[in-house]
PDB file of C-alpha atoms in Angstrom:
ATOM      1  CA  UNK O 179     -15.068 -15.280  26.387  1.00 46.00           C
ATOM      2  CA  UNK O 180     -18.226 -15.206  28.429  1.00 46.00           C
ATOM      3  CA  UNK O 181     -18.927 -18.797  27.497  1.00 56.00           C
ATOM      4  CA  UNK O 182     -15.436 -19.999  28.179  1.00 65.00           C
ATOM      5  CA  UNK O 183     -15.295 -18.434  31.649  1.00 64.00           C
ATOM      6  CA  UNK O 184     -17.685 -21.057  32.959  1.00 73.00           C
ATOM      7  CA  UNK O 185     -15.670 -24.019  34.383  1.00 74.00           C
ATOM      8  CA  UNK O 186     -18.263 -26.575  33.221  1.00 78.00           C
ATOM      9  CA  UNK O 187     -18.080 -25.343  29.687  1.00 77.00           C
ATOM     10  CA  UNK O 188     -14.336 -25.380  29.881  1.00 76.00           C
ATOM     11  CA  UNK O 189     -14.309 -29.061  30.855  1.00 80.00           C
ATOM     12  CA  UNK O 190     -16.727 -29.866  28.055  1.00 80.00           C
ATOM     13  CA  UNK O 191     -14.606 -27.964  25.566  1.00 79.00           C
ATOM     14  CA  UNK O 192     -11.400 -29.603  26.877  1.00 81.00           C
ATOM     15  CA  UNK O 193     -12.792 -33.053  26.072  1.00 82.00           C
ATOM     16  CA  UNK O 194     -13.075 -32.131  22.405  1.00 85.00           C
ATOM     17  CA  UNK O 195      -9.594 -30.684  22.087  1.00 89.00           C
ATOM     18  CA  UNK O 196      -6.831 -32.492  20.193  1.00 90.00           C
ATOM     19  CA  UNK O 197      -3.940 -33.841  22.377  1.00 91.00           C
ATOM     20  CA  UNK O 198      -1.526 -31.192  21.239  1.00 91.00           C
ATOM     21  CA  UNK O 199      -3.781 -28.368  22.383  1.00 91.00           C
ATOM     22  CA  UNK O 200      -4.602 -30.176  25.607  1.00 90.00           C
ATOM     23  CA  UNK O 201      -0.943 -30.604  26.352  1.00 91.00           C
ATOM     24  CA  UNK O 202      -0.331 -26.929  25.742  1.00 90.00           C
ATOM     25  CA  UNK O 203      -3.102 -25.908  28.095  1.00 88.00           C
ATOM     26  CA  UNK O 204      -1.839 -28.414  30.675  1.00 88.00           C
ATOM     27  CA  UNK O 205       1.593 -26.708  30.634  1.00 86.00           C
ATOM     28  CA  UNK O 206       0.175 -23.211  30.313  1.00 85.00           C
ATOM     29  CA  UNK O 207      -3.273 -22.973  31.874  1.00 83.00           C
ATOM     30  CA  UNK O 208      -5.293 -19.986  30.666  1.00 81.00           C
ATOM     31  CA  UNK O 209      -4.853 -16.874  32.851  1.00 76.00           C
ATOM     32  CA  UNK O 210      -5.433 -13.211  32.408  1.00 66.00           C
ATOM     33  CA  UNK O 211      -1.970 -12.331  33.620  1.00 66.00           C
ATOM     34  CA  UNK O 212      -0.039 -13.201  30.483  1.00 68.00           C
ATOM     35  CA  UNK O 213       2.393 -10.537  29.562  1.00 63.00           C
ATOM     36  CA  UNK O 214       1.651  -8.973  26.183  1.00 66.00           C
ATOM     37  CA  UNK O 215       5.209  -7.847  25.351  1.00 64.00           C
ATOM     38  CA  UNK O 216       8.695  -9.145  26.007  1.00 66.00           C
ATOM     39  CA  UNK O 217       8.921  -9.970  29.651  1.00 65.00           C
ATOM     40  CA  UNK O 218      11.267  -8.427  32.189  1.00 62.00           C
ATOM     41  CA  UNK O 219      10.221  -9.985  35.481  1.00 58.00           C
ATOM     42  CA  UNK O 220      11.172  -8.057  38.583  1.00 57.00           C
ATOM     43  CA  UNK O 221      12.301  -9.676  41.768  1.00 56.00           C
ATOM     44  CA  UNK O 222       9.419  -9.982  44.279  1.00 53.00           C
ATOM     45  CA  UNK O 223       9.829  -7.709  47.270  1.00 53.00           C
ATOM     46  CA  UNK O 224      10.966  -9.831  50.264  1.00 51.00           C
ATOM     47  CA  UNK O 225       8.357  -8.352  52.631  1.00 51.00           C
ATOM     48  CA  UNK O 226       5.489  -9.929  50.587  1.00 50.00           C
ATOM     49  CA  UNK O 227       6.342 -13.536  51.431  1.00 48.00           C
ATOM     50  CA  UNK O 228       8.091 -13.732  54.737  1.00 51.00           C
ATOM     51  CA  UNK O 229       8.201 -17.540  54.679  1.00 53.00           C
ATOM     52  CA  UNK O 230      10.580 -17.430  51.810  1.00 52.00           C
ATOM     53  CA  UNK O 231      14.253 -16.562  52.192  1.00 57.00           C
ATOM     54  CA  UNK O 232      15.619 -13.916  49.737  1.00 63.00           C
ATOM     55  CA  UNK O 233      17.550 -16.646  48.034  1.00 65.00           C
ATOM     56  CA  UNK O 234      14.406 -18.592  47.374  1.00 66.00           C
ATOM     57  CA  UNK O 235      12.686 -15.436  46.066  1.00 63.00           C
ATOM     58  CA  UNK O 236      15.414 -14.863  43.595  1.00 62.00           C
ATOM     59  CA  UNK O 237      15.368 -18.437  42.588  1.00 65.00           C
ATOM     60  CA  UNK O 238      11.601 -18.347  42.164  1.00 64.00           C
ATOM     61  CA  UNK O 239      11.603 -15.307  39.939  1.00 62.00           C
ATOM     62  CA  UNK O 240      14.348 -16.699  37.853  1.00 64.00           C
ATOM     63  CA  UNK O 241      12.434 -19.842  36.918  1.00 70.00           C
ATOM     64  CA  UNK O 242       9.857 -19.444  34.198  1.00 68.00           C
ATOM     65  CA  UNK O 243       7.458 -21.922  35.761  1.00 69.00           C
ATOM     66  CA  UNK O 244       7.023 -19.888  38.946  1.00 71.00           C
ATOM     67  CA  UNK O 245       6.565 -16.600  37.124  1.00 71.00           C
ATOM     68  CA  UNK O 246       2.818 -16.170  36.819  1.00 70.00           C
ATOM     69  CA  UNK O 247       3.105 -13.770  33.842  1.00 73.00           C
ATOM     70  CA  UNK O 248       5.386 -16.070  31.926  1.00 81.00           C
ATOM     71  CA  UNK O 249       4.292 -16.202  28.345  1.00 85.00           C
ATOM     72  CA  UNK O 250       5.748 -19.050  26.311  1.00 88.00           C
ATOM     73  CA  UNK O 251       5.131 -17.047  23.125  1.00 90.00           C
ATOM     74  CA  UNK O 252       7.331 -14.174  24.204  1.00 88.00           C
ATOM     75  CA  UNK O 253      11.014 -13.811  25.019  1.00 89.00           C
ATOM     76  CA  UNK O 254      11.803 -13.793  28.675  1.00 85.00           C
ATOM     77  CA  UNK O 255      14.584 -12.043  30.608  1.00 83.00           C
ATOM     78  CA  UNK O 256      16.184 -13.806  33.550  1.00 81.00           C
ATOM     79  CA  UNK O 257      16.328 -11.243  36.372  1.00 79.00           C
ATOM     80  CA  UNK O 258      19.439 -12.735  37.915  1.00 80.00           C
ATOM     81  CA  UNK O 259      21.639 -13.252  34.946  1.00 84.00           C
ATOM     82  CA  UNK O 260      20.068 -10.506  32.836  1.00 84.00           C
ATOM     83  CA  UNK O 261      20.105 -12.809  29.909  1.00 87.00           C
ATOM     84  CA  UNK O 262      17.274 -13.101  27.445  1.00 89.00           C
ATOM     85  CA  UNK O 263      15.754 -16.420  26.687  1.00 86.00           C
ATOM     86  CA  UNK O 264      13.946 -16.827  23.399  1.00 89.00           C
ATOM     87  CA  UNK O 265      10.278 -17.591  23.154  1.00 89.00           C
ATOM     88  CA  UNK O 266       9.564 -21.166  24.162  1.00 90.00           C
ATOM     89  CA  UNK O 267       7.474 -21.627  21.025  1.00 92.00           C
ATOM     90  CA  UNK O 268       8.800 -20.310  17.711  1.00 92.00           C
ATOM     91  CA  UNK O 269       6.590 -18.355  15.427  1.00 93.00           C
ATOM     92  CA  UNK O 270       5.777 -21.351  13.238  1.00 95.00           C
ATOM     93  CA  UNK O 271       4.699 -23.446  16.267  1.00 94.00           C
ATOM     94  CA  UNK O 272       2.799 -20.438  17.605  1.00 93.00           C
ATOM     95  CA  UNK O 273       0.907 -20.173  14.390  1.00 94.00           C
ATOM     96  CA  UNK O 274       0.200 -23.923  14.436  1.00 93.00           C
ATOM     97  CA  UNK O 275      -1.245 -23.733  17.947  1.00 93.00           C
ATOM     98  CA  UNK O 276      -3.221 -20.554  17.296  1.00 94.00           C
ATOM     99  CA  UNK O 277      -4.729 -22.029  14.117  1.00 93.00           C
ATOM    100  CA  UNK O 278      -5.619 -25.197  15.888  1.00 93.00           C
ATOM    101  CA  UNK O 279      -7.145 -23.285  18.795  1.00 92.00           C
ATOM    102  CA  UNK O 280      -9.176 -21.165  16.399  1.00 92.00           C
ATOM    103  CA  UNK O 281     -10.621 -24.297  14.732  1.00 92.00           C
ATOM    104  CA  UNK O 282     -11.750 -25.461  18.207  1.00 90.00           C
ATOM    105  CA  UNK O 283     -12.973 -22.037  19.286  1.00 88.00           C
ATOM    106  CA  UNK O 284     -10.477 -21.534  22.166  1.00 87.00           C
ATOM    107  CA  UNK O 285      -8.203 -18.943  20.650  1.00 87.00           C
ATOM    108  CA  UNK O 286      -9.001 -16.487  23.406  1.00 85.00           C
ATOM    109  CA  UNK O 287      -7.591 -18.823  26.086  1.00 86.00           C
ATOM    110  CA  UNK O 288      -4.092 -18.672  24.591  1.00 88.00           C
ATOM    111  CA  UNK O 289      -1.330 -16.362  25.838  1.00 88.00           C
ATOM    112  CA  UNK O 290      -0.721 -13.217  23.887  1.00 87.00           C
ATOM    113  CA  UNK O 291       0.954 -13.964  20.575  1.00 88.00           C
ATOM    114  CA  UNK O 292       1.627 -12.084  17.351  1.00 88.00           C
ATOM    115  CA  UNK O 293      -0.221 -14.866  15.578  1.00 90.00           C
ATOM    116  CA  UNK O 294      -3.560 -14.313  17.279  1.00 89.00           C
ATOM    117  CA  UNK O 295      -6.319 -13.202  15.023  1.00 88.00           C
ATOM    118  CA  UNK O 296      -7.183  -9.942  16.754  1.00 87.00           C
ATOM    119  CA  UNK O 297      -3.549  -9.014  17.208  1.00 88.00           C
ATOM    120  CA  UNK O 298      -3.057  -9.402  13.482  1.00 88.00           C
ATOM    121  CA  UNK O 299      -6.169  -7.448  12.702  1.00 88.00           C
ATOM    122  CA  UNK O 300      -5.019  -4.628  14.930  1.00 86.00           C
ATOM    123  CA  UNK O 301      -1.686  -4.575  13.239  1.00 84.00           C
ATOM    124  CA  UNK O 302      -3.348  -4.667   9.821  1.00 81.00           C
ATOM    125  CA  UNK O 303      -5.521  -1.706  10.800  1.00 81.00           C
ATOM    126  CA  UNK O 304      -2.565   0.219  12.061  1.00 78.00           C
ATOM    127  CA  UNK O 305      -0.160  -0.433   9.248  1.00 74.00           C
ATOM    128  CA  UNK O 306      -2.463  -1.371   6.359  1.00 70.00           C
ATOM    129  CA  UNK O 307      -1.051  -3.976   4.073  1.00 74.00           C
ATOM    130  CA  UNK O 308       2.455  -2.555   4.624  1.00 74.00           C
ATOM    131  CA  UNK O 309       1.961  -1.096   1.210  1.00 75.00           C
ATOM    132  CA  UNK O 310       2.456   2.634   1.453  1.00 75.00           C
ATOM    133  CA  UNK O 311      -0.824   4.400   1.390  1.00 75.00           C
ATOM    134  CA  UNK O 312      -3.182   1.616   2.374  1.00 72.00           C
ATOM    135  CA  UNK O 313      -3.256   2.262   6.141  1.00 69.00           C
ATOM    136  CA  UNK O 314      -5.480   4.492   8.112  1.00 72.00           C
ATOM    137  CA  UNK O 315      -5.644   8.122   6.911  1.00 77.00           C
ATOM    138  CA  UNK O 316      -3.267   7.329   4.109  1.00 75.00           C
ATOM    139  CA  UNK O 317      -3.775   7.424   0.430  1.00 81.00           C
ATOM    140  CA  UNK O 318      -1.896   5.961  -2.465  1.00 82.00           C
ATOM    141  CA  UNK O 319       0.060   8.645  -4.251  1.00 85.00           C
ATOM    142  CA  UNK O 320       0.146   6.878  -7.576  1.00 87.00           C
ATOM    143  CA  UNK O 321       2.145   7.643 -10.670  1.00 91.00           C
ATOM    144  CA  UNK O 322       2.019  11.040 -12.231  1.00 94.00           C
ATOM    145  CA  UNK O 323      -0.033   9.788 -15.182  1.00 94.00           C
ATOM    146  CA  UNK O 324      -2.522   8.359 -12.693  1.00 93.00           C
ATOM    147  CA  UNK O 325      -2.786  11.555 -10.763  1.00 93.00           C
ATOM    148  CA  UNK O 326      -3.278  13.715 -13.814  1.00 94.00           C
ATOM    149  CA  UNK O 327      -5.395  11.293 -15.848  1.00 94.00           C
ATOM    150  CA  UNK O 328      -8.749  12.669 -14.854  1.00 94.00           C
ATOM    151  CA  UNK O 329      -7.866  16.227 -15.812  1.00 94.00           C
ATOM    152  CA  UNK O 330      -6.327  15.184 -19.101  1.00 94.00           C
ATOM    153  CA  UNK O 331      -9.315  13.120 -20.095  1.00 95.00           C
ATOM    154  CA  UNK O 332     -11.582  15.980 -19.289  1.00 95.00           C
ATOM    155  CA  UNK O 333      -9.553  18.365 -21.355  1.00 94.00           C
ATOM    156  CA  UNK O 334      -9.643  15.935 -24.275  1.00 94.00           C
ATOM    157  CA  UNK O 335     -13.343  15.452 -23.955  1.00 95.00           C
ATOM    158  CA  UNK O 336     -14.020  19.200 -24.071  1.00 95.00           C
ATOM    159  CA  UNK O 337     -11.668  19.602 -27.015  1.00 94.00           C
ATOM    160  CA  UNK O 338     -13.529  16.831 -28.872  1.00 94.00           C
ATOM    161  CA  UNK O 339     -16.846  18.516 -28.111  1.00 95.00           C
ATOM    162  CA  UNK O 340     -15.587  21.752 -29.703  1.00 93.00           C
ATOM    163  CA  UNK O 341     -13.936  19.922 -32.592  1.00 94.00           C
ATOM    164  CA  UNK O 342     -16.801  20.071 -35.240  1.00 94.00           C
ATOM    165  CA  UNK O 343     -17.233  23.802 -34.595  1.00 94.00           C
ATOM    166  CA  UNK O 344     -13.430  24.347 -34.772  1.00 93.00           C
ATOM    167  CA  UNK O 345     -13.228  22.446 -38.077  1.00 93.00           C
ATOM    168  CA  UNK O 346     -16.115  24.473 -39.430  1.00 93.00           C
ATOM    169  CA  UNK O 347     -14.375  27.727 -38.570  1.00 92.00           C
ATOM    170  CA  UNK O 348     -11.122  26.444 -40.085  1.00 92.00           C
ATOM    171  CA  UNK O 349     -12.897  25.588 -43.298  1.00 92.00           C
ATOM    172  CA  UNK O 350     -14.593  28.977 -43.384  1.00 90.00           C
ATOM    173  CA  UNK O 351     -11.293  30.810 -42.895  1.00 87.00           C
ATOM    174  CA  UNK O 352      -9.770  29.317 -46.045  1.00 85.00           C
ATOM    175  CA  UNK O 353      -8.263  26.179 -44.493  1.00 85.00           C
ATOM    176  CA  UNK O 354      -5.957  28.028 -42.190  1.00 82.00           C
ATOM    177  CA  UNK O 355      -5.301  31.120 -44.268  1.00 83.00           C
ATOM    178  CA  UNK O 356      -6.999  33.423 -41.794  1.00 78.00           C
ATOM    179  CA  UNK O 357      -6.133  31.417 -38.726  1.00 81.00           C
ATOM    180  CA  UNK O 358      -4.833  33.454 -35.855  1.00 79.00           C
ATOM    181  CA  UNK O 359      -4.658  31.144 -32.881  1.00 80.00           C
ATOM    182  CA  UNK O 360      -1.742  28.785 -33.390  1.00 83.00           C
ATOM    183  CA  UNK O 361      -0.908  26.422 -30.571  1.00 85.00           C
ATOM    184  CA  UNK O 362       2.277  26.895 -28.633  1.00 82.00           C
TER     185      UNK O 362
ATOM    186  CA  UNK H 204      33.287  32.845 -39.699  1.00 67.00           C
ATOM    187  CA  UNK H 205      30.304  33.100 -41.879  1.00 77.00           C
ATOM    188  CA  UNK H 206      27.172  31.502 -40.586  1.00 81.00           C
ATOM    189  CA  UNK H 207      25.720  28.614 -42.447  1.00 85.00           C
ATOM    190  CA  UNK H 208      23.028  29.594 -44.830  1.00 89.00           C
ATOM    191  CA  UNK H 209      19.512  28.915 -43.692  1.00 88.00           C
ATOM    192  CA  UNK H 210      17.909  25.924 -45.420  1.00 91.00           C
ATOM    193  CA  UNK H 211      14.980  26.575 -47.655  1.00 94.00           C
ATOM    194  CA  UNK H 212      12.728  24.143 -45.861  1.00 94.00           C
ATOM    195  CA  UNK H 213      12.055  23.578 -42.169  1.00 93.00           C
ATOM    196  CA  UNK H 214      10.701  20.652 -40.186  1.00 94.00           C
ATOM    197  CA  UNK H 215       7.583  21.605 -38.268  1.00 93.00           C
ATOM    198  CA  UNK H 216       5.368  19.836 -35.804  1.00 94.00           C
ATOM    199  CA  UNK H 217       1.608  19.738 -36.349  1.00 94.00           C
ATOM    200  CA  UNK H 218      -0.234  18.893 -33.221  1.00 94.00           C
ATOM    201  CA  UNK H 219      -3.639  17.417 -32.711  1.00 94.00           C
ATOM    202  CA  UNK H 220      -6.270  19.884 -31.515  1.00 93.00           C
ATOM    203  CA  UNK H 221      -7.999  17.075 -29.610  1.00 92.00           C
ATOM    204  CA  UNK H 222      -5.441  17.769 -26.850  1.00 91.00           C
ATOM    205  CA  UNK H 223      -4.192  14.243 -26.871  1.00 92.00           C
ATOM    206  CA  UNK H 224      -0.495  15.179 -27.245  1.00 92.00           C
ATOM    207  CA  UNK H 225      -0.365  13.385 -30.536  1.00 95.00           C
ATOM    208  CA  UNK H 226       1.667  15.174 -33.270  1.00 95.00           C
ATOM    209  CA  UNK H 227       3.285  14.606 -36.647  1.00 95.00           C
ATOM    210  CA  UNK H 228       6.375  16.156 -38.045  1.00 95.00           C
ATOM    211  CA  UNK H 229       6.305  17.605 -41.522  1.00 95.00           C
ATOM    212  CA  UNK H 230       8.556  19.551 -43.747  1.00 95.00           C
ATOM    213  CA  UNK H 231       7.465  22.807 -45.395  1.00 94.00           C
ATOM    214  CA  UNK H 232       9.107  25.666 -47.142  1.00 95.00           C
ATOM    215  CA  UNK H 233      10.369  28.251 -44.669  1.00 91.00           C
ATOM    216  CA  UNK H 234       8.481  31.100 -46.320  1.00 91.00           C
ATOM    217  CA  UNK H 235       5.069  29.415 -46.667  1.00 90.00           C
ATOM    218  CA  UNK H 236       2.248  29.955 -44.225  1.00 90.00           C
ATOM    219  CA  UNK H 237       1.892  27.586 -41.280  1.00 91.00           C
ATOM    220  CA  UNK H 238       0.481  24.132 -41.920  1.00 92.00           C
ATOM    221  CA  UNK H 239      -2.967  23.089 -40.865  1.00 93.00           C
ATOM    222  CA  UNK H 240      -4.879  20.000 -41.935  1.00 93.00           C
ATOM    223  CA  UNK H 241      -7.353  17.394 -41.003  1.00 94.00           C
ATOM    224  CA  UNK H 242      -5.691  14.205 -39.977  1.00 95.00           C
ATOM    225  CA  UNK H 243      -6.435  11.037 -38.095  1.00 96.00           C
ATOM    226  CA  UNK H 244      -5.610  11.046 -34.411  1.00 94.00           C
ATOM    227  CA  UNK H 245      -5.235   7.435 -33.196  1.00 95.00           C
ATOM    228  CA  UNK H 246      -5.799   8.375 -29.589  1.00 93.00           C
ATOM    229  CA  UNK H 247      -9.327   9.547 -30.084  1.00 92.00           C
ATOM    230  CA  UNK H 248      -9.641   7.409 -33.241  1.00 93.00           C
ATOM    231  CA  UNK H 249     -11.123  10.244 -35.284  1.00 92.00           C
ATOM    232  CA  UNK H 250     -10.094  12.652 -37.911  1.00 94.00           C
ATOM    233  CA  UNK H 251      -9.385  15.921 -36.183  1.00 94.00           C
ATOM    234  CA  UNK H 252      -7.782  19.270 -36.918  1.00 94.00           C
ATOM    235  CA  UNK H 253      -4.012  19.471 -36.698  1.00 94.00           C
ATOM    236  CA  UNK H 254      -2.338  22.881 -36.467  1.00 93.00           C
ATOM    237  CA  UNK H 255       1.281  23.770 -36.696  1.00 93.00           C
ATOM    238  CA  UNK H 256       3.012  24.471 -33.417  1.00 90.00           C
ATOM    239  CA  UNK H 257       4.425  27.980 -32.967  1.00 84.00           C
ATOM    240  CA  UNK H 258       8.190  27.674 -33.232  1.00 78.00           C
ATOM    241  CA  UNK H 259      10.531  28.943 -30.516  1.00 72.00           C
ATOM    242  CA  UNK H 260      12.188  32.343 -30.770  1.00 61.00           C
ATOM    243  CA  UNK H 261      15.696  31.156 -31.579  1.00 54.00           C
ATOM    244  CA  UNK H 262      14.889  28.932 -34.558  1.00 48.00           C
TER     245      UNK H 262
END
């Protein structure tokens, strides 16, 4: 990010970008204000901009282009009508753009998206592979035979170590005639 | 009603002493002493001692 914050570097980088990415950045210039979740813009207080009439304020907040936090990768709620508008870019197109940006090293300039590398990594860390037991502080329970396998093998190993001695005793006691310890 | 006469022979289970859970079922006369023999256990792939399992109280 440190490199990309320099305007000269940005211009240099921009010259190498493919038209599709350039067009995206033209429509949505990189800012730090992008919302990271679904957006619910609030109406700006009228005292802040006295030159605007309340009607204009409402109009301004209800248009995505004048909302500085508008994120084309997230759904947006119109403050006047209360209706939700879907993300401007669907998940497939988001993935296309993110992948392209990653190839050109400008992924961090994009608005927040579920397709961004670090967002995905964070999610992966939190939830694991969505397979029960692979997340943080989780362990795979396993089948019962898997859980008891170690103990059983150990028991078997010990029994096999004692086996020659046991067979010797069995032979000495008349092949079972004097045997007392029958298994249950 | 008279109970059925007990059969002269019984089916018994001889289990591997290698603790593999492997067993074989054999038939022996009811009155003879319990079975014990050396037999092959395919789990440990060796000949090991097999002893007859104690039968339950109600048999």
